[in-house]
Amino acid sequence: MADNARAKRLADLIREVVAQKLQRGIKDPRLGSHVTITDTRVTGDLREATVFYTVYGDEEERKAAAAGLESAKGILRSEVGRAAGVKFTPTLTFVADALPDTARTIEDLLDKARESDAKVREAATGASYAGDADPYRKPGSSDETDDTAE
């Protein structure tokens, strides 16, 4: 079993090699400049690597990019093996990164919260307290009763 530092270095190398090869070496039109490699993770035994990617575009372009990455998997793996110089080149698995969708969902939720806060702020303007402005008893005030006499 390899140490975590070695797996991390290999993951970083795989991310760089795959990104450079996609940018310069692969002539597949489905893998244009709209594919971005976001993260890479390697198992502890350095046998399998998961490459996370995002695609700038609509759902059709995402499907085309996934098919293009699947077809270029062999070329990318051989390039990784050449650059890494390890005994066994890890198998590559490409996974669409859910980060942009998650970020979009969070932004929508934050927008709803801002709208709700604005409605509460609007309802609170000009409102008065239900009781006194300061509902707490103060020591020495005249309305204080002696509960211990009973």
Short mmCIF file of N, CA and C in Angstrom, two decimals:
data_model
loop_
_atom_site.label_atom_id
_atom_site.label_comp_id
_atom_site.label_asym_id
_atom_site.label_seq_id
_atom_site.Cartn_x
_atom_site.Cartn_y
_atom_site.Cartn_z
N MET A 1 0.84 -1.17 0.00
CA MET A 1 0.00 0.00 0.00
C MET A 1 0.89 1.24 0.00
N ALA A 2 0.59 2.16 -0.89
CA ALA A 2 1.38 3.39 -1.01
C ALA A 2 0.93 4.38 0.06
N ASP A 3 1.82 5.31 0.38
CA ASP A 3 1.44 6.32 1.36
C ASP A 3 0.56 7.37 0.70
N ASN A 4 -0.12 8.14 1.52
CA ASN A 4 -1.07 9.13 1.00
C ASN A 4 -0.38 10.25 0.23
N ALA A 5 0.84 10.59 0.61
CA ALA A 5 1.55 11.66 -0.10
C ALA A 5 1.86 11.24 -1.53
N ARG A 6 2.24 9.99 -1.71
CA ARG A 6 2.53 9.51 -3.05
C ARG A 6 1.27 9.47 -3.90
N ALA A 7 0.16 9.03 -3.32
CA ALA A 7 -1.12 9.02 -4.04
C ALA A 7 -1.54 10.43 -4.41
N LYS A 8 -1.32 11.38 -3.52
CA LYS A 8 -1.67 12.77 -3.81
C LYS A 8 -0.82 13.34 -4.94
N ARG A 9 0.48 13.05 -4.90
CA ARG A 9 1.37 13.53 -5.98
C ARG A 9 0.96 12.92 -7.32
N LEU A 10 0.64 11.62 -7.32
CA LEU A 10 0.21 10.97 -8.56
C LEU A 10 -1.10 11.55 -9.05
N ALA A 11 -2.03 11.84 -8.13
CA ALA A 11 -3.31 12.44 -8.52
C ALA A 11 -3.10 13.81 -9.15
N ASP A 12 -2.20 14.61 -8.56
CA ASP A 12 -1.91 15.93 -9.12
C ASP A 12 -1.28 15.80 -10.51
N LEU A 13 -0.38 14.86 -10.67
CA LEU A 13 0.26 14.64 -11.96
C LEU A 13 -0.76 14.20 -13.01
N ILE A 14 -1.65 13.30 -12.63
CA ILE A 14 -2.68 12.84 -13.57
C ILE A 14 -3.57 14.00 -13.98
N ARG A 15 -3.96 14.84 -13.03
CA ARG A 15 -4.81 15.98 -13.37
C ARG A 15 -4.12 16.91 -14.37
N GLU A 16 -2.84 17.19 -14.15
CA GLU A 16 -2.11 18.07 -15.05
C GLU A 16 -1.93 17.45 -16.43
N VAL A 17 -1.56 16.17 -16.48
CA VAL A 17 -1.31 15.51 -17.76
C VAL A 17 -2.59 15.42 -18.57
N VAL A 18 -3.68 15.02 -17.93
CA VAL A 18 -4.96 14.89 -18.64
C VAL A 18 -5.43 16.26 -19.14
N ALA A 19 -5.31 17.29 -18.31
CA ALA A 19 -5.74 18.62 -18.73
C ALA A 19 -4.91 19.13 -19.91
N GLN A 20 -3.59 18.93 -19.86
CA GLN A 20 -2.74 19.38 -20.97
C GLN A 20 -3.04 18.59 -22.24
N LYS A 21 -3.23 17.30 -22.11
CA LYS A 21 -3.51 16.47 -23.29
C LYS A 21 -4.86 16.83 -23.90
N LEU A 22 -5.85 17.13 -23.07
CA LEU A 22 -7.15 17.54 -23.59
C LEU A 22 -7.06 18.88 -24.30
N GLN A 23 -6.21 19.76 -23.77
CA GLN A 23 -6.09 21.09 -24.36
C GLN A 23 -5.31 21.06 -25.67
N ARG A 24 -4.25 20.25 -25.75
CA ARG A 24 -3.37 20.31 -26.91
C ARG A 24 -3.33 19.07 -27.77
N GLY A 25 -3.53 17.88 -27.20
CA GLY A 25 -3.23 16.68 -27.94
C GLY A 25 -4.40 15.93 -28.55
N ILE A 26 -5.58 16.08 -28.02
CA ILE A 26 -6.74 15.33 -28.50
C ILE A 26 -7.48 16.19 -29.52
N LYS A 27 -7.72 15.61 -30.69
CA LYS A 27 -8.36 16.37 -31.76
C LYS A 27 -9.86 16.13 -31.85
N ASP A 28 -10.44 15.49 -30.86
CA ASP A 28 -11.87 15.20 -30.85
C ASP A 28 -12.65 16.50 -30.66
N PRO A 29 -13.58 16.83 -31.57
CA PRO A 29 -14.32 18.09 -31.44
C PRO A 29 -15.27 18.10 -30.23
N ARG A 30 -15.60 16.93 -29.70
CA ARG A 30 -16.46 16.87 -28.52
C ARG A 30 -15.72 17.34 -27.27
N LEU A 31 -14.39 17.33 -27.35
CA LEU A 31 -13.58 17.71 -26.20
C LEU A 31 -12.90 19.04 -26.45
N GLY A 32 -13.68 20.01 -26.81
CA GLY A 32 -13.12 21.33 -27.08
C GLY A 32 -12.63 21.99 -25.81
N SER A 33 -12.57 23.29 -25.84
CA SER A 33 -12.05 24.04 -24.70
C SER A 33 -13.07 24.17 -23.57
N HIS A 34 -14.24 23.56 -23.73
CA HIS A 34 -15.27 23.69 -22.70
C HIS A 34 -15.22 22.57 -21.66
N VAL A 35 -14.23 21.67 -21.70
CA VAL A 35 -14.06 20.62 -20.69
C VAL A 35 -12.96 21.06 -19.73
N THR A 36 -13.26 21.02 -18.43
CA THR A 36 -12.30 21.41 -17.41
C THR A 36 -12.13 20.27 -16.42
N ILE A 37 -10.89 19.91 -16.15
CA ILE A 37 -10.59 18.89 -15.15
C ILE A 37 -10.54 19.58 -13.79
N THR A 38 -11.43 19.18 -12.88
CA THR A 38 -11.53 19.86 -11.60
C THR A 38 -10.77 19.16 -10.48
N ASP A 39 -10.75 17.83 -10.48
CA ASP A 39 -10.10 17.11 -9.39
C ASP A 39 -9.75 15.71 -9.86
N THR A 40 -8.80 15.11 -9.17
CA THR A 40 -8.40 13.73 -9.44
C THR A 40 -8.14 13.04 -8.12
N ARG A 41 -8.63 11.83 -7.99
CA ARG A 41 -8.38 11.04 -6.79
C ARG A 41 -7.84 9.68 -7.20
N VAL A 42 -6.84 9.21 -6.45
CA VAL A 42 -6.21 7.93 -6.73
C VAL A 42 -6.41 7.04 -5.51
N THR A 43 -6.71 5.77 -5.73
CA THR A 43 -6.86 4.83 -4.63
C THR A 43 -5.51 4.63 -3.95
N GLY A 44 -5.55 4.06 -2.75
CA GLY A 44 -4.34 3.88 -1.97
C GLY A 44 -3.32 2.96 -2.61
N ASP A 45 -3.79 1.98 -3.42
CA ASP A 45 -2.85 1.07 -4.07
C ASP A 45 -2.38 1.59 -5.42
N LEU A 46 -2.78 2.80 -5.79
CA LEU A 46 -2.37 3.47 -7.03
C LEU A 46 -2.82 2.72 -8.28
N ARG A 47 -3.88 1.96 -8.20
CA ARG A 47 -4.35 1.18 -9.35
C ARG A 47 -5.48 1.86 -10.11
N GLU A 48 -6.26 2.68 -9.43
CA GLU A 48 -7.41 3.32 -10.08
C GLU A 48 -7.41 4.81 -9.78
N ALA A 49 -7.72 5.58 -10.80
CA ALA A 49 -7.80 7.03 -10.65
C ALA A 49 -9.17 7.50 -11.14
N THR A 50 -9.78 8.36 -10.36
CA THR A 50 -11.05 8.97 -10.75
C THR A 50 -10.77 10.42 -11.10
N VAL A 51 -11.15 10.79 -12.31
CA VAL A 51 -10.92 12.15 -12.81
C VAL A 51 -12.27 12.84 -12.88
N PHE A 52 -12.41 13.93 -12.14
CA PHE A 52 -13.65 14.71 -12.13
C PHE A 52 -13.52 15.86 -13.12
N TYR A 53 -14.57 16.09 -13.88
CA TYR A 53 -14.54 17.13 -14.91
C TYR A 53 -15.86 17.88 -14.94
N THR A 54 -15.81 19.10 -15.46
CA THR A 54 -17.02 19.87 -15.71
C THR A 54 -17.03 20.27 -17.18
N VAL A 55 -18.22 20.50 -17.67
CA VAL A 55 -18.39 20.89 -19.07
C VAL A 55 -19.19 22.18 -19.10
N TYR A 56 -18.65 23.15 -19.79
CA TYR A 56 -19.37 24.40 -19.96
C TYR A 56 -20.31 24.24 -21.15
N GLY A 57 -21.59 24.23 -20.88
CA GLY A 57 -22.56 24.08 -21.95
C GLY A 57 -23.82 23.41 -21.45
N ASP A 58 -24.67 23.03 -22.41
CA ASP A 58 -25.94 22.42 -22.05
C ASP A 58 -25.78 20.90 -21.89
N GLU A 59 -26.89 20.23 -21.68
CA GLU A 59 -26.89 18.78 -21.40
C GLU A 59 -26.37 17.99 -22.60
N GLU A 60 -26.66 18.44 -23.80
CA GLU A 60 -26.18 17.74 -25.00
C GLU A 60 -24.65 17.78 -25.09
N GLU A 61 -24.07 18.93 -24.78
CA GLU A 61 -22.61 19.05 -24.80
C GLU A 61 -21.97 18.22 -23.69
N ARG A 62 -22.66 18.08 -22.55
CA ARG A 62 -22.14 17.24 -21.47
C ARG A 62 -22.10 15.78 -21.88
N LYS A 63 -23.15 15.34 -22.54
CA LYS A 63 -23.18 13.94 -22.99
C LYS A 63 -22.11 13.70 -24.06
N ALA A 64 -21.94 14.65 -24.97
CA ALA A 64 -20.93 14.51 -26.01
C ALA A 64 -19.53 14.49 -25.40
N ALA A 65 -19.30 15.33 -24.40
CA ALA A 65 -17.99 15.36 -23.75
C ALA A 65 -17.73 14.05 -23.00
N ALA A 66 -18.76 13.49 -22.37
CA ALA A 66 -18.59 12.21 -21.67
C ALA A 66 -18.23 11.11 -22.66
N ALA A 67 -18.88 11.10 -23.81
CA ALA A 67 -18.56 10.10 -24.83
C ALA A 67 -17.15 10.33 -25.38
N GLY A 68 -16.76 11.58 -25.56
CA GLY A 68 -15.42 11.88 -26.04
C GLY A 68 -14.34 11.47 -25.06
N LEU A 69 -14.57 11.70 -23.77
CA LEU A 69 -13.60 11.30 -22.76
C LEU A 69 -13.49 9.77 -22.69
N GLU A 70 -14.61 9.10 -22.83
CA GLU A 70 -14.60 7.63 -22.80
C GLU A 70 -13.82 7.07 -23.99
N SER A 71 -13.95 7.71 -25.14
CA SER A 71 -13.22 7.21 -26.31
C SER A 71 -11.73 7.56 -26.25
N ALA A 72 -11.38 8.62 -25.56
CA ALA A 72 -9.98 9.03 -25.46
C ALA A 72 -9.28 8.46 -24.23
N LYS A 73 -9.97 7.60 -23.50
CA LYS A 73 -9.44 7.07 -22.25
C LYS A 73 -8.10 6.36 -22.44
N GLY A 74 -7.96 5.57 -23.49
CA GLY A 74 -6.72 4.83 -23.73
C GLY A 74 -5.54 5.74 -24.01
N ILE A 75 -5.77 6.74 -24.84
CA ILE A 75 -4.71 7.70 -25.16
C ILE A 75 -4.28 8.45 -23.91
N LEU A 76 -5.25 8.88 -23.13
CA LEU A 76 -4.94 9.62 -21.91
C LEU A 76 -4.21 8.75 -20.90
N ARG A 77 -4.60 7.49 -20.79
CA ARG A 77 -3.93 6.59 -19.85
C ARG A 77 -2.48 6.34 -20.27
N SER A 78 -2.24 6.15 -21.56
CA SER A 78 -0.86 5.94 -22.01
C SER A 78 -0.01 7.19 -21.80
N GLU A 79 -0.61 8.36 -21.96
CA GLU A 79 0.12 9.60 -21.70
C GLU A 79 0.44 9.75 -20.21
N VAL A 80 -0.49 9.36 -19.36
CA VAL A 80 -0.26 9.39 -17.91
C VAL A 80 0.86 8.42 -17.55
N GLY A 81 0.86 7.23 -18.14
CA GLY A 81 1.90 6.23 -17.86
C GLY A 81 3.27 6.72 -18.29
N ARG A 82 3.31 7.40 -19.42
CA ARG A 82 4.58 7.93 -19.91
C ARG A 82 5.11 9.02 -18.98
N ALA A 83 4.22 9.86 -18.47
CA ALA A 83 4.64 10.97 -17.61
C ALA A 83 4.94 10.51 -16.19
N ALA A 84 4.20 9.52 -15.70
CA ALA A 84 4.33 9.12 -14.29
C ALA A 84 5.53 8.21 -14.05
N GLY A 85 5.80 7.32 -14.95
CA GLY A 85 6.91 6.40 -14.77
C GLY A 85 6.69 5.40 -13.65
N VAL A 86 5.45 5.01 -13.42
CA VAL A 86 5.16 4.02 -12.38
C VAL A 86 5.07 2.63 -13.00
N LYS A 87 5.16 1.61 -12.16
CA LYS A 87 5.14 0.24 -12.65
C LYS A 87 3.80 -0.10 -13.30
N PHE A 88 2.72 0.33 -12.68
CA PHE A 88 1.39 0.07 -13.20
C PHE A 88 0.68 1.41 -13.37
N THR A 89 0.26 1.70 -14.59
CA THR A 89 -0.47 2.94 -14.85
C THR A 89 -1.91 2.77 -14.37
N PRO A 90 -2.39 3.68 -13.56
CA PRO A 90 -3.76 3.53 -13.04
C PRO A 90 -4.80 3.62 -14.14
N THR A 91 -5.88 2.87 -13.96
CA THR A 91 -7.00 2.97 -14.89
C THR A 91 -7.73 4.27 -14.60
N LEU A 92 -8.21 4.91 -15.64
CA LEU A 92 -8.87 6.20 -15.50
C LEU A 92 -10.37 6.04 -15.59
N THR A 93 -11.07 6.65 -14.68
CA THR A 93 -12.52 6.70 -14.69
C THR A 93 -12.92 8.17 -14.66
N PHE A 94 -13.73 8.57 -15.62
CA PHE A 94 -14.15 9.97 -15.71
C PHE A 94 -15.54 10.12 -15.12
N VAL A 95 -15.68 11.09 -14.20
CA VAL A 95 -16.94 11.34 -13.52
C VAL A 95 -17.27 12.82 -13.65
N ALA A 96 -18.48 13.10 -14.09
CA ALA A 96 -18.91 14.50 -14.18
C ALA A 96 -19.02 15.07 -12.78
N ASP A 97 -18.38 16.20 -12.55
CA ASP A 97 -18.36 16.83 -11.24
C ASP A 97 -19.69 17.52 -10.99
N ALA A 98 -20.27 17.28 -9.83
CA ALA A 98 -21.57 17.87 -9.48
C ALA A 98 -21.42 19.23 -8.83
N LEU A 99 -20.22 19.75 -8.73
CA LEU A 99 -19.99 21.02 -8.05
C LEU A 99 -20.75 22.19 -8.67
N PRO A 100 -20.77 22.37 -9.99
CA PRO A 100 -21.53 23.51 -10.53
C PRO A 100 -23.03 23.42 -10.24
N ASP A 101 -23.59 22.21 -10.33
CA ASP A 101 -25.01 22.05 -10.03
C ASP A 101 -25.30 22.34 -8.56
N THR A 102 -24.42 21.87 -7.70
CA THR A 102 -24.58 22.12 -6.27
C THR A 102 -24.46 23.61 -5.96
N ALA A 103 -23.51 24.26 -6.59
CA ALA A 103 -23.35 25.70 -6.38
C ALA A 103 -24.57 26.47 -6.87
N ARG A 104 -25.13 26.05 -8.00
CA ARG A 104 -26.33 26.70 -8.52
C ARG A 104 -27.51 26.51 -7.55
N THR A 105 -27.64 25.33 -6.97
CA THR A 105 -28.71 25.06 -6.01
C THR A 105 -28.53 25.92 -4.76
N ILE A 106 -27.31 26.02 -4.28
CA ILE A 106 -27.05 26.85 -3.10
C ILE A 106 -27.35 28.32 -3.39
N GLU A 107 -26.98 28.79 -4.58
CA GLU A 107 -27.28 30.18 -4.94
C GLU A 107 -28.79 30.42 -4.99
N ASP A 108 -29.55 29.46 -5.53
CA ASP A 108 -31.01 29.61 -5.55
C ASP A 108 -31.58 29.67 -4.14
N LEU A 109 -31.08 28.81 -3.24
CA LEU A 109 -31.54 28.82 -1.85
C LEU A 109 -31.19 30.14 -1.16
N LEU A 110 -30.01 30.66 -1.43
CA LEU A 110 -29.62 31.95 -0.84
C LEU A 110 -30.49 33.08 -1.36
N ASP A 111 -30.86 33.04 -2.64
CA ASP A 111 -31.76 34.06 -3.19
C ASP A 111 -33.13 34.01 -2.51
N LYS A 112 -33.65 32.80 -2.28
CA LYS A 112 -34.93 32.66 -1.58
C LYS A 112 -34.84 33.19 -0.16
N ALA A 113 -33.72 32.91 0.51
CA ALA A 113 -33.54 33.41 1.88
C ALA A 113 -33.47 34.93 1.90
N ARG A 114 -32.80 35.53 0.90
CA ARG A 114 -32.74 37.00 0.83
C ARG A 114 -34.13 37.60 0.62
N GLU A 115 -34.93 36.96 -0.24
CA GLU A 115 -36.30 37.44 -0.47
C GLU A 115 -37.12 37.35 0.80
N SER A 116 -36.99 36.24 1.51
CA SER A 116 -37.72 36.06 2.76
C SER A 116 -37.29 37.09 3.80
N ASP A 117 -35.98 37.34 3.90
CA ASP A 117 -35.49 38.36 4.83
C ASP A 117 -36.02 39.74 4.47
N ALA A 118 -36.11 40.03 3.18
CA ALA A 118 -36.62 41.34 2.76
C ALA A 118 -38.10 41.48 3.13
N LYS A 119 -38.88 40.41 3.00
CA LYS A 119 -40.29 40.46 3.40
C LYS A 119 -40.43 40.68 4.89
N VAL A 120 -39.62 40.00 5.69
CA VAL A 120 -39.67 40.17 7.15
C VAL A 120 -39.24 41.59 7.52
N ARG A 121 -38.21 42.09 6.89
CA ARG A 121 -37.74 43.45 7.16
C ARG A 121 -38.83 44.46 6.80
N GLU A 122 -39.52 44.23 5.69
CA GLU A 122 -40.59 45.14 5.27
C GLU A 122 -41.75 45.10 6.26
N ALA A 123 -42.10 43.92 6.75
CA ALA A 123 -43.19 43.79 7.73
C ALA A 123 -42.79 44.39 9.07
N ALA A 124 -41.52 44.41 9.40
CA ALA A 124 -41.06 44.91 10.69
C ALA A 124 -40.96 46.43 10.72
N THR A 125 -40.92 47.09 9.57
CA THR A 125 -40.80 48.54 9.58
C THR A 125 -42.11 49.14 10.10
N GLY A 126 -41.99 50.02 11.06
CA GLY A 126 -43.17 50.67 11.62
C GLY A 126 -43.88 49.82 12.65
N ALA A 127 -43.45 48.64 12.94
CA ALA A 127 -44.09 47.79 13.93
C ALA A 127 -43.65 48.21 15.32
N SER A 128 -44.50 47.93 16.29
CA SER A 128 -44.15 48.26 17.67
C SER A 128 -44.10 46.98 18.49
N TYR A 129 -43.54 47.09 19.68
CA TYR A 129 -43.45 45.94 20.55
C TYR A 129 -44.83 45.52 21.03
N ALA A 130 -45.02 44.24 21.33
CA ALA A 130 -46.29 43.75 21.83
C ALA A 130 -46.53 44.23 23.25
N GLY A 131 -45.49 44.37 24.01
CA GLY A 131 -45.60 44.86 25.39
C GLY A 131 -44.77 46.11 25.52
N ASP A 132 -44.16 46.25 26.68
CA ASP A 132 -43.27 47.38 26.87
C ASP A 132 -42.01 47.18 26.04
N ALA A 133 -41.29 48.25 25.84
CA ALA A 133 -40.04 48.15 25.08
C ALA A 133 -39.02 47.32 25.84
N ASP A 134 -39.06 47.40 27.18
CA ASP A 134 -38.14 46.61 28.01
C ASP A 134 -38.99 45.79 28.97
N PRO A 135 -39.24 44.51 28.70
CA PRO A 135 -40.17 43.72 29.52
C PRO A 135 -39.56 43.18 30.81
N TYR A 136 -38.32 43.46 31.10
CA TYR A 136 -37.66 42.86 32.27
C TYR A 136 -37.78 43.77 33.49
N ARG A 137 -37.90 43.13 34.67
CA ARG A 137 -37.98 43.88 35.93
C ARG A 137 -36.61 44.41 36.29
N LYS A 138 -36.62 45.55 36.87
CA LYS A 138 -35.38 46.18 37.32
C LYS A 138 -35.39 46.19 38.84
N PRO A 139 -34.25 46.00 39.46
CA PRO A 139 -34.21 46.05 40.93
C PRO A 139 -34.61 47.43 41.45
N GLY A 140 -35.46 47.41 42.47
CA GLY A 140 -35.88 48.68 43.10
C GLY A 140 -37.06 49.35 42.40
N SER A 141 -37.66 48.72 41.44
CA SER A 141 -38.80 49.35 40.76
C SER A 141 -40.05 49.20 41.63
N SER A 142 -41.05 50.04 41.46
CA SER A 142 -42.24 50.07 42.33
C SER A 142 -43.20 48.91 42.06
N ASP A 143 -43.20 48.31 40.87
CA ASP A 143 -44.13 47.23 40.56
C ASP A 143 -43.60 45.86 40.94
N GLU A 144 -42.53 45.80 41.69
CA GLU A 144 -41.94 44.53 42.09
C GLU A 144 -42.75 43.97 43.28
N THR A 145 -43.16 42.72 43.20
CA THR A 145 -43.92 42.10 44.28
C THR A 145 -43.03 41.18 45.07
N ASP A 146 -43.40 40.93 46.31
CA ASP A 146 -42.61 40.08 47.17
C ASP A 146 -43.24 38.70 47.16
N ASP A 147 -42.67 37.75 46.41
CA ASP A 147 -43.19 36.39 46.30
C ASP A 147 -42.78 35.52 47.49
N THR A 148 -41.84 35.94 48.31
CA THR A 148 -41.35 35.12 49.41
C THR A 148 -42.22 35.23 50.65
N ALA A 149 -43.19 36.18 50.71
CA ALA A 149 -44.02 36.39 51.90
C ALA A 149 -45.10 35.34 52.05
N GLU A 150 -45.41 34.60 51.06
CA GLU A 150 -46.49 33.63 51.13
C GLU A 150 -46.16 32.43 51.90
#
